[in-house]
Amino acid sequence: MWETLNVIGTIAFALSGVNVALEERYDLMGVYILGFITAFGGGAVRNLLIGLPVSELWDQGALFTVAFLAMTIAFLFPRLVRWTLLRRGIFFDAIGLGAFSVQGALFAYSIGLPLSACIAAAALTGTGGGMIRDVLAGRKPLFLQKEIYIAWTLIPGVVVGLGWVTSGGELIAVVVLVVIMRLCSVHFQWSLPSRLPASH
């Protein structure tokens, strides 16, 4: 299940990065850089948070190959990556958010970290790559926009961190739930409460 979530999240976030790069009219190298950063940035941030060496990312040679092939196909056939259910490639980003937030929580739980670390790992693994992607592309990061984004990572952080969800089928169900909730939050423009600054 760990490897399955890794592959799903890597491909989804790599395509999300490609989609942004194509919209910004980057060249082939820009596409690869933005795609790789989106796919692997969240894992790097998570490792820094929980005290693991970032160098462990370089042991994922197979995932780098998968991401490279996905980005190459998307660059050669851009209509494939531009097919999205909602604006600005949100479909691929939602899949990456779901898969990587569950994977991050599962990773922290598997090495015996407490609930707070599982929640943080879910949030950072799920949003870290997209955050770096948006900053490099000169865009407002998705997790700062009005639609609910990072809050959905609380679902896997809590249910995995408390040990409520352990089997493969249950983990996939949590991924699907996060994806659906993220898509719904954009489509129906759900947002968290906010306060306007007091007028003087």
PDB file of C-alpha atoms in Angstrom:
ATOM      1  CA  MET A   1       0.000   0.000   0.000  1.00  0.00           C
ATOM      2  CA  TRP A   2       2.884   2.349   0.782  1.00  0.00           C
ATOM      3  CA  GLU A   3       4.331   1.896  -2.713  1.00  0.00           C
ATOM      4  CA  THR A   4       0.897   2.191  -4.336  1.00  0.00           C
ATOM      5  CA  LEU A   5       0.229   5.534  -2.642  1.00  0.00           C
ATOM      6  CA  ASN A   6       3.730   6.667  -3.557  1.00  0.00           C
ATOM      7  CA  VAL A   7       3.204   5.909  -7.249  1.00  0.00           C
ATOM      8  CA  ILE A   8      -0.286   7.458  -7.366  1.00  0.00           C
ATOM      9  CA  GLY A   9       0.835  10.622  -5.601  1.00  0.00           C
ATOM     10  CA  THR A  10       4.024  10.953  -7.629  1.00  0.00           C
ATOM     11  CA  ILE A  11       2.258  10.666 -10.990  1.00  0.00           C
ATOM     12  CA  ALA A  12      -0.593  12.966  -9.964  1.00  0.00           C
ATOM     13  CA  PHE A  13       1.662  15.693  -8.594  1.00  0.00           C
ATOM     14  CA  ALA A  14       4.104  15.378 -11.501  1.00  0.00           C
ATOM     15  CA  LEU A  15       1.204  15.950 -13.907  1.00  0.00           C
ATOM     16  CA  SER A  16      -0.014  18.812 -11.747  1.00  0.00           C
ATOM     17  CA  GLY A  17       3.406  20.430 -12.055  1.00  0.00           C
ATOM     18  CA  VAL A  18       3.437  19.861 -15.813  1.00  0.00           C
ATOM     19  CA  ASN A  19       0.006  21.441 -16.114  1.00  0.00           C
ATOM     20  CA  VAL A  20       1.171  24.593 -14.327  1.00  0.00           C
ATOM     21  CA  ALA A  21       4.381  24.688 -16.392  1.00  0.00           C
ATOM     22  CA  LEU A  22       2.411  24.423 -19.634  1.00  0.00           C
ATOM     23  CA  GLU A  23       0.040  27.190 -18.547  1.00  0.00           C
ATOM     24  CA  GLU A  24       3.042  29.394 -17.759  1.00  0.00           C
ATOM     25  CA  ARG A  25       4.598  28.424 -21.140  1.00  0.00           C
ATOM     26  CA  TYR A  26       7.786  26.947 -19.676  1.00  0.00           C
ATOM     27  CA  ASP A  27      10.180  25.045 -21.922  1.00  0.00           C
ATOM     28  CA  LEU A  28      10.907  21.328 -21.574  1.00  0.00           C
ATOM     29  CA  MET A  29      13.478  21.829 -18.808  1.00  0.00           C
ATOM     30  CA  GLY A  30      11.063  24.043 -16.901  1.00  0.00           C
ATOM     31  CA  VAL A  31       8.411  21.343 -17.208  1.00  0.00           C
ATOM     32  CA  TYR A  32      10.742  18.722 -15.739  1.00  0.00           C
ATOM     33  CA  ILE A  33      11.937  20.963 -12.900  1.00  0.00           C
ATOM     34  CA  LEU A  34       8.442  22.030 -11.870  1.00  0.00           C
ATOM     35  CA  GLY A  35       7.120  18.471 -12.191  1.00  0.00           C
ATOM     36  CA  PHE A  36       9.895  16.930 -10.087  1.00  0.00           C
ATOM     37  CA  ILE A  37       9.609  19.616  -7.407  1.00  0.00           C
ATOM     38  CA  THR A  38       5.857  19.121  -7.167  1.00  0.00           C
ATOM     39  CA  ALA A  39       6.178  15.338  -7.000  1.00  0.00           C
ATOM     40  CA  PHE A  40       9.013  15.129  -4.463  1.00  0.00           C
ATOM     41  CA  GLY A  41       8.984  18.451  -2.603  1.00  0.00           C
ATOM     42  CA  GLY A  42       6.383  17.339  -0.076  1.00  0.00           C
ATOM     43  CA  GLY A  43       8.375  14.256   0.893  1.00  0.00           C
ATOM     44  CA  ALA A  44      11.514  16.351   1.361  1.00  0.00           C
ATOM     45  CA  VAL A  45       9.697  18.796   3.641  1.00  0.00           C
ATOM     46  CA  ARG A  46       8.189  15.908   5.621  1.00  0.00           C
ATOM     47  CA  ASN A  47      11.582  14.266   6.115  1.00  0.00           C
ATOM     48  CA  LEU A  48      13.023  17.526   7.411  1.00  0.00           C
ATOM     49  CA  LEU A  49      10.140  17.846   9.861  1.00  0.00           C
ATOM     50  CA  ILE A  50      10.401  14.393  11.388  1.00  0.00           C
ATOM     51  CA  GLY A  51      14.194  14.283  11.430  1.00  0.00           C
ATOM     52  CA  LEU A  52      14.928  11.936   8.530  1.00  0.00           C
ATOM     53  CA  PRO A  53      17.726  12.718   6.079  1.00  0.00           C
ATOM     54  CA  VAL A  54      16.446  14.283   2.872  1.00  0.00           C
ATOM     55  CA  SER A  55      18.978  12.095   1.050  1.00  0.00           C
ATOM     56  CA  GLU A  56      16.564   9.180   1.470  1.00  0.00           C
ATOM     57  CA  LEU A  57      14.607  10.648  -1.438  1.00  0.00           C
ATOM     58  CA  TRP A  58      17.458   9.758  -3.773  1.00  0.00           C
ATOM     59  CA  ASP A  59      16.875   6.073  -3.057  1.00  0.00           C
ATOM     60  CA  GLN A  60      13.560   6.255  -4.938  1.00  0.00           C
ATOM     61  CA  GLY A  61      15.056   5.720  -8.372  1.00  0.00           C
ATOM     62  CA  ALA A  62      12.009   3.895  -9.698  1.00  0.00           C
ATOM     63  CA  LEU A  63       9.716   6.768  -8.724  1.00  0.00           C
ATOM     64  CA  PHE A  64      11.968   9.288 -10.449  1.00  0.00           C
ATOM     65  CA  THR A  65      11.728   7.164 -13.602  1.00  0.00           C
ATOM     66  CA  VAL A  66       7.934   6.962 -13.317  1.00  0.00           C
ATOM     67  CA  ALA A  67       7.691  10.733 -12.853  1.00  0.00           C
ATOM     68  CA  PHE A  68      10.051  11.366 -15.776  1.00  0.00           C
ATOM     69  CA  LEU A  69       8.031   9.147 -18.115  1.00  0.00           C
ATOM     70  CA  ALA A  70       4.723  10.693 -17.013  1.00  0.00           C
ATOM     71  CA  MET A  71       6.047  14.218 -17.568  1.00  0.00           C
ATOM     72  CA  THR A  72       7.529  13.342 -20.952  1.00  0.00           C
ATOM     73  CA  ILE A  73       4.233  11.863 -22.179  1.00  0.00           C
ATOM     74  CA  ALA A  74       2.349  14.881 -20.853  1.00  0.00           C
ATOM     75  CA  PHE A  75       4.724  17.277 -22.612  1.00  0.00           C
ATOM     76  CA  LEU A  76       4.460  15.401 -25.924  1.00  0.00           C
ATOM     77  CA  PHE A  77       0.674  15.069 -25.646  1.00  0.00           C
ATOM     78  CA  PRO A  78      -0.421  18.179 -23.709  1.00  0.00           C
ATOM     79  CA  ARG A  79      -4.119  17.555 -24.262  1.00  0.00           C
ATOM     80  CA  LEU A  80      -3.859  14.574 -21.934  1.00  0.00           C
ATOM     81  CA  VAL A  81      -2.704  16.682 -18.989  1.00  0.00           C
ATOM     82  CA  ARG A  82      -4.993  19.586 -19.778  1.00  0.00           C
ATOM     83  CA  TRP A  83      -8.013  17.332 -19.364  1.00  0.00           C
ATOM     84  CA  THR A  84      -9.087  18.292 -15.895  1.00  0.00           C
ATOM     85  CA  LEU A  85     -12.425  18.211 -14.106  1.00  0.00           C
ATOM     86  CA  LEU A  86     -11.960  21.716 -12.752  1.00  0.00           C
ATOM     87  CA  ARG A  87      -9.896  24.807 -13.386  1.00  0.00           C
ATOM     88  CA  ARG A  88      -6.100  25.024 -13.262  1.00  0.00           C
ATOM     89  CA  GLY A  89      -5.328  21.349 -13.023  1.00  0.00           C
ATOM     90  CA  ILE A  90      -7.100  20.963  -9.717  1.00  0.00           C
ATOM     91  CA  PHE A  91      -8.014  17.360 -10.555  1.00  0.00           C
ATOM     92  CA  PHE A  92      -4.434  16.088 -10.510  1.00  0.00           C
ATOM     93  CA  ASP A  93      -3.594  18.209  -7.500  1.00  0.00           C
ATOM     94  CA  ALA A  94      -6.554  16.745  -5.582  1.00  0.00           C
ATOM     95  CA  ILE A  95      -5.367  13.193  -6.326  1.00  0.00           C
ATOM     96  CA  GLY A  96      -1.854  14.059  -5.180  1.00  0.00           C
ATOM     97  CA  LEU A  97      -3.222  15.698  -2.047  1.00  0.00           C
ATOM     98  CA  GLY A  98      -5.227  12.597  -1.154  1.00  0.00           C
ATOM     99  CA  ALA A  99      -2.527  10.039  -1.901  1.00  0.00           C
ATOM    100  CA  PHE A 100       0.383  11.888  -0.334  1.00  0.00           C
ATOM    101  CA  SER A 101      -1.474  13.057   2.780  1.00  0.00           C
ATOM    102  CA  VAL A 102      -2.417   9.442   3.535  1.00  0.00           C
ATOM    103  CA  GLN A 103       1.097   8.306   2.713  1.00  0.00           C
ATOM    104  CA  GLY A 104       2.636  10.947   4.974  1.00  0.00           C
ATOM    105  CA  ALA A 105       0.402   9.998   7.888  1.00  0.00           C
ATOM    106  CA  LEU A 106       1.118   6.302   7.293  1.00  0.00           C
ATOM    107  CA  PHE A 107       4.850   6.965   7.207  1.00  0.00           C
ATOM    108  CA  ALA A 108       4.823   8.822  10.539  1.00  0.00           C
ATOM    109  CA  TYR A 109       2.562   6.195  12.142  1.00  0.00           C
ATOM    110  CA  SER A 110       4.744   3.316  10.926  1.00  0.00           C
ATOM    111  CA  ILE A 111       7.818   4.652  12.718  1.00  0.00           C
ATOM    112  CA  GLY A 112       5.933   5.154  15.969  1.00  0.00           C
ATOM    113  CA  LEU A 113       5.479   8.931  15.974  1.00  0.00           C
ATOM    114  CA  PRO A 114       2.589  10.488  17.937  1.00  0.00           C
ATOM    115  CA  LEU A 115      -0.712  11.753  16.538  1.00  0.00           C
ATOM    116  CA  SER A 116       0.530  15.337  16.234  1.00  0.00           C
ATOM    117  CA  ALA A 117       3.415  14.194  14.026  1.00  0.00           C
ATOM    118  CA  CYS A 118       1.056  12.109  11.865  1.00  0.00           C
ATOM    119  CA  ILE A 119      -1.161  15.154  11.310  1.00  0.00           C
ATOM    120  CA  ALA A 120       1.828  17.363  10.470  1.00  0.00           C
ATOM    121  CA  ALA A 121       3.335  14.723   8.165  1.00  0.00           C
ATOM    122  CA  ALA A 122       0.012  14.350   6.334  1.00  0.00           C
ATOM    123  CA  ALA A 123      -0.273  18.111   5.847  1.00  0.00           C
ATOM    124  CA  LEU A 124       3.304  18.674   4.710  1.00  0.00           C
ATOM    125  CA  THR A 125       3.535  15.631   2.452  1.00  0.00           C
ATOM    126  CA  GLY A 126       0.193  16.471   0.875  1.00  0.00           C
ATOM    127  CA  THR A 127       0.791  20.191   0.324  1.00  0.00           C
ATOM    128  CA  GLY A 128       4.561  20.765   0.385  1.00  0.00           C
ATOM    129  CA  GLY A 129       5.251  19.987  -3.270  1.00  0.00           C
ATOM    130  CA  GLY A 130       2.318  22.040  -4.510  1.00  0.00           C
ATOM    131  CA  MET A 131       3.327  24.954  -2.309  1.00  0.00           C
ATOM    132  CA  ILE A 132       6.867  25.026  -3.735  1.00  0.00           C
ATOM    133  CA  ARG A 133       5.447  24.625  -7.275  1.00  0.00           C
ATOM    134  CA  ASP A 134       3.133  27.608  -6.925  1.00  0.00           C
ATOM    135  CA  VAL A 135       5.817  29.825  -5.388  1.00  0.00           C
ATOM    136  CA  LEU A 136       8.258  29.038  -8.219  1.00  0.00           C
ATOM    137  CA  ALA A 137       5.516  29.652 -10.798  1.00  0.00           C
ATOM    138  CA  GLY A 138       4.666  33.002  -9.224  1.00  0.00           C
ATOM    139  CA  ARG A 139       1.181  31.908  -8.192  1.00  0.00           C
ATOM    140  CA  LYS A 140      -0.769  32.221  -4.990  1.00  0.00           C
ATOM    141  CA  PRO A 141      -0.299  28.828  -3.274  1.00  0.00           C
ATOM    142  CA  LEU A 142      -3.416  26.654  -3.406  1.00  0.00           C
ATOM    143  CA  PHE A 143      -3.396  26.075   0.340  1.00  0.00           C
ATOM    144  CA  LEU A 144      -3.773  29.842   0.893  1.00  0.00           C
ATOM    145  CA  GLN A 145      -6.764  30.206  -1.394  1.00  0.00           C
ATOM    146  CA  LYS A 146     -10.269  30.504  -0.044  1.00  0.00           C
ATOM    147  CA  GLU A 147     -11.403  26.972  -0.944  1.00  0.00           C
ATOM    148  CA  ILE A 148     -10.660  24.398   1.755  1.00  0.00           C
ATOM    149  CA  TYR A 149      -7.365  22.688   0.924  1.00  0.00           C
ATOM    150  CA  ILE A 150      -4.872  21.854   3.648  1.00  0.00           C
ATOM    151  CA  ALA A 151      -7.687  21.227   6.169  1.00  0.00           C
ATOM    152  CA  TRP A 152      -8.654  18.047   4.314  1.00  0.00           C
ATOM    153  CA  THR A 153      -5.297  16.504   5.276  1.00  0.00           C
ATOM    154  CA  LEU A 154      -6.584  16.393   8.862  1.00  0.00           C
ATOM    155  CA  ILE A 155      -8.767  13.443   7.866  1.00  0.00           C
ATOM    156  CA  PRO A 156      -5.916  11.004   7.095  1.00  0.00           C
ATOM    157  CA  GLY A 157      -3.719  12.566   9.780  1.00  0.00           C
ATOM    158  CA  VAL A 158      -6.267  11.744  12.477  1.00  0.00           C
ATOM    159  CA  VAL A 159      -7.702   8.407  11.308  1.00  0.00           C
ATOM    160  CA  VAL A 160      -4.289   6.968  10.417  1.00  0.00           C
ATOM    161  CA  GLY A 161      -2.519   8.532  13.388  1.00  0.00           C
ATOM    162  CA  LEU A 162      -5.048   7.010  15.805  1.00  0.00           C
ATOM    163  CA  GLY A 163      -4.744   3.598  14.152  1.00  0.00           C
ATOM    164  CA  TRP A 164      -8.395   3.576  13.058  1.00  0.00           C
ATOM    165  CA  VAL A 165      -7.467   2.827   9.446  1.00  0.00           C
ATOM    166  CA  THR A 166      -4.893   0.166   8.685  1.00  0.00           C
ATOM    167  CA  SER A 167      -5.930  -2.086   5.786  1.00  0.00           C
ATOM    168  CA  GLY A 168      -5.224  -1.318   2.145  1.00  0.00           C
ATOM    169  CA  GLY A 169      -8.873  -0.925   1.232  1.00  0.00           C
ATOM    170  CA  GLU A 170      -9.490   1.470   4.106  1.00  0.00           C
ATOM    171  CA  LEU A 171      -6.480   3.594   3.177  1.00  0.00           C
ATOM    172  CA  ILE A 172      -7.625   3.843  -0.448  1.00  0.00           C
ATOM    173  CA  ALA A 173     -11.090   4.840   0.802  1.00  0.00           C
ATOM    174  CA  VAL A 174      -9.515   7.694   2.788  1.00  0.00           C
ATOM    175  CA  VAL A 175      -7.606   8.815  -0.319  1.00  0.00           C
ATOM    176  CA  VAL A 176     -10.827   8.844  -2.341  1.00  0.00           C
ATOM    177  CA  LEU A 177     -12.617  10.757   0.414  1.00  0.00           C
ATOM    178  CA  VAL A 178      -9.939  13.484   0.491  1.00  0.00           C
ATOM    179  CA  VAL A 179     -10.002  13.773  -3.320  1.00  0.00           C
ATOM    180  CA  ILE A 180     -13.797  14.058  -3.399  1.00  0.00           C
ATOM    181  CA  MET A 181     -13.901  16.595  -0.585  1.00  0.00           C
ATOM    182  CA  ARG A 182     -11.199  18.711  -2.223  1.00  0.00           C
ATOM    183  CA  LEU A 183     -12.997  18.696  -5.589  1.00  0.00           C
ATOM    184  CA  CYS A 184     -16.292  19.536  -3.900  1.00  0.00           C
ATOM    185  CA  SER A 185     -14.719  22.404  -1.968  1.00  0.00           C
ATOM    186  CA  VAL A 186     -13.599  23.965  -5.257  1.00  0.00           C
ATOM    187  CA  HIS A 187     -16.772  23.220  -7.204  1.00  0.00           C
ATOM    188  CA  PHE A 188     -19.129  24.451  -4.489  1.00  0.00           C
ATOM    189  CA  GLN A 189     -16.670  27.119  -3.241  1.00  0.00           C
ATOM    190  CA  TRP A 190     -16.635  25.871   0.333  1.00  0.00           C
ATOM    191  CA  SER A 191     -14.416  27.927   2.610  1.00  0.00           C
ATOM    192  CA  LEU A 192     -13.433  28.107   6.235  1.00  0.00           C
ATOM    193  CA  PRO A 193     -14.671  30.997   8.429  1.00  0.00           C
ATOM    194  CA  SER A 194     -12.571  34.148   8.255  1.00  0.00           C
ATOM    195  CA  ARG A 195     -12.635  37.572   9.862  1.00  0.00           C
ATOM    196  CA  LEU A 196     -12.367  40.885   8.080  1.00  0.00           C
ATOM    197  CA  PRO A 197      -9.911  43.398   9.559  1.00  0.00           C
ATOM    198  CA  ALA A 198     -11.571  45.867  11.889  1.00  0.00           C
ATOM    199  CA  SER A 199     -12.305  49.219  10.270  1.00  0.00           C
ATOM    200  CA  HIS A 200     -10.764  52.306  11.808  1.00  0.00           C
TER     201      HIS A 200
END
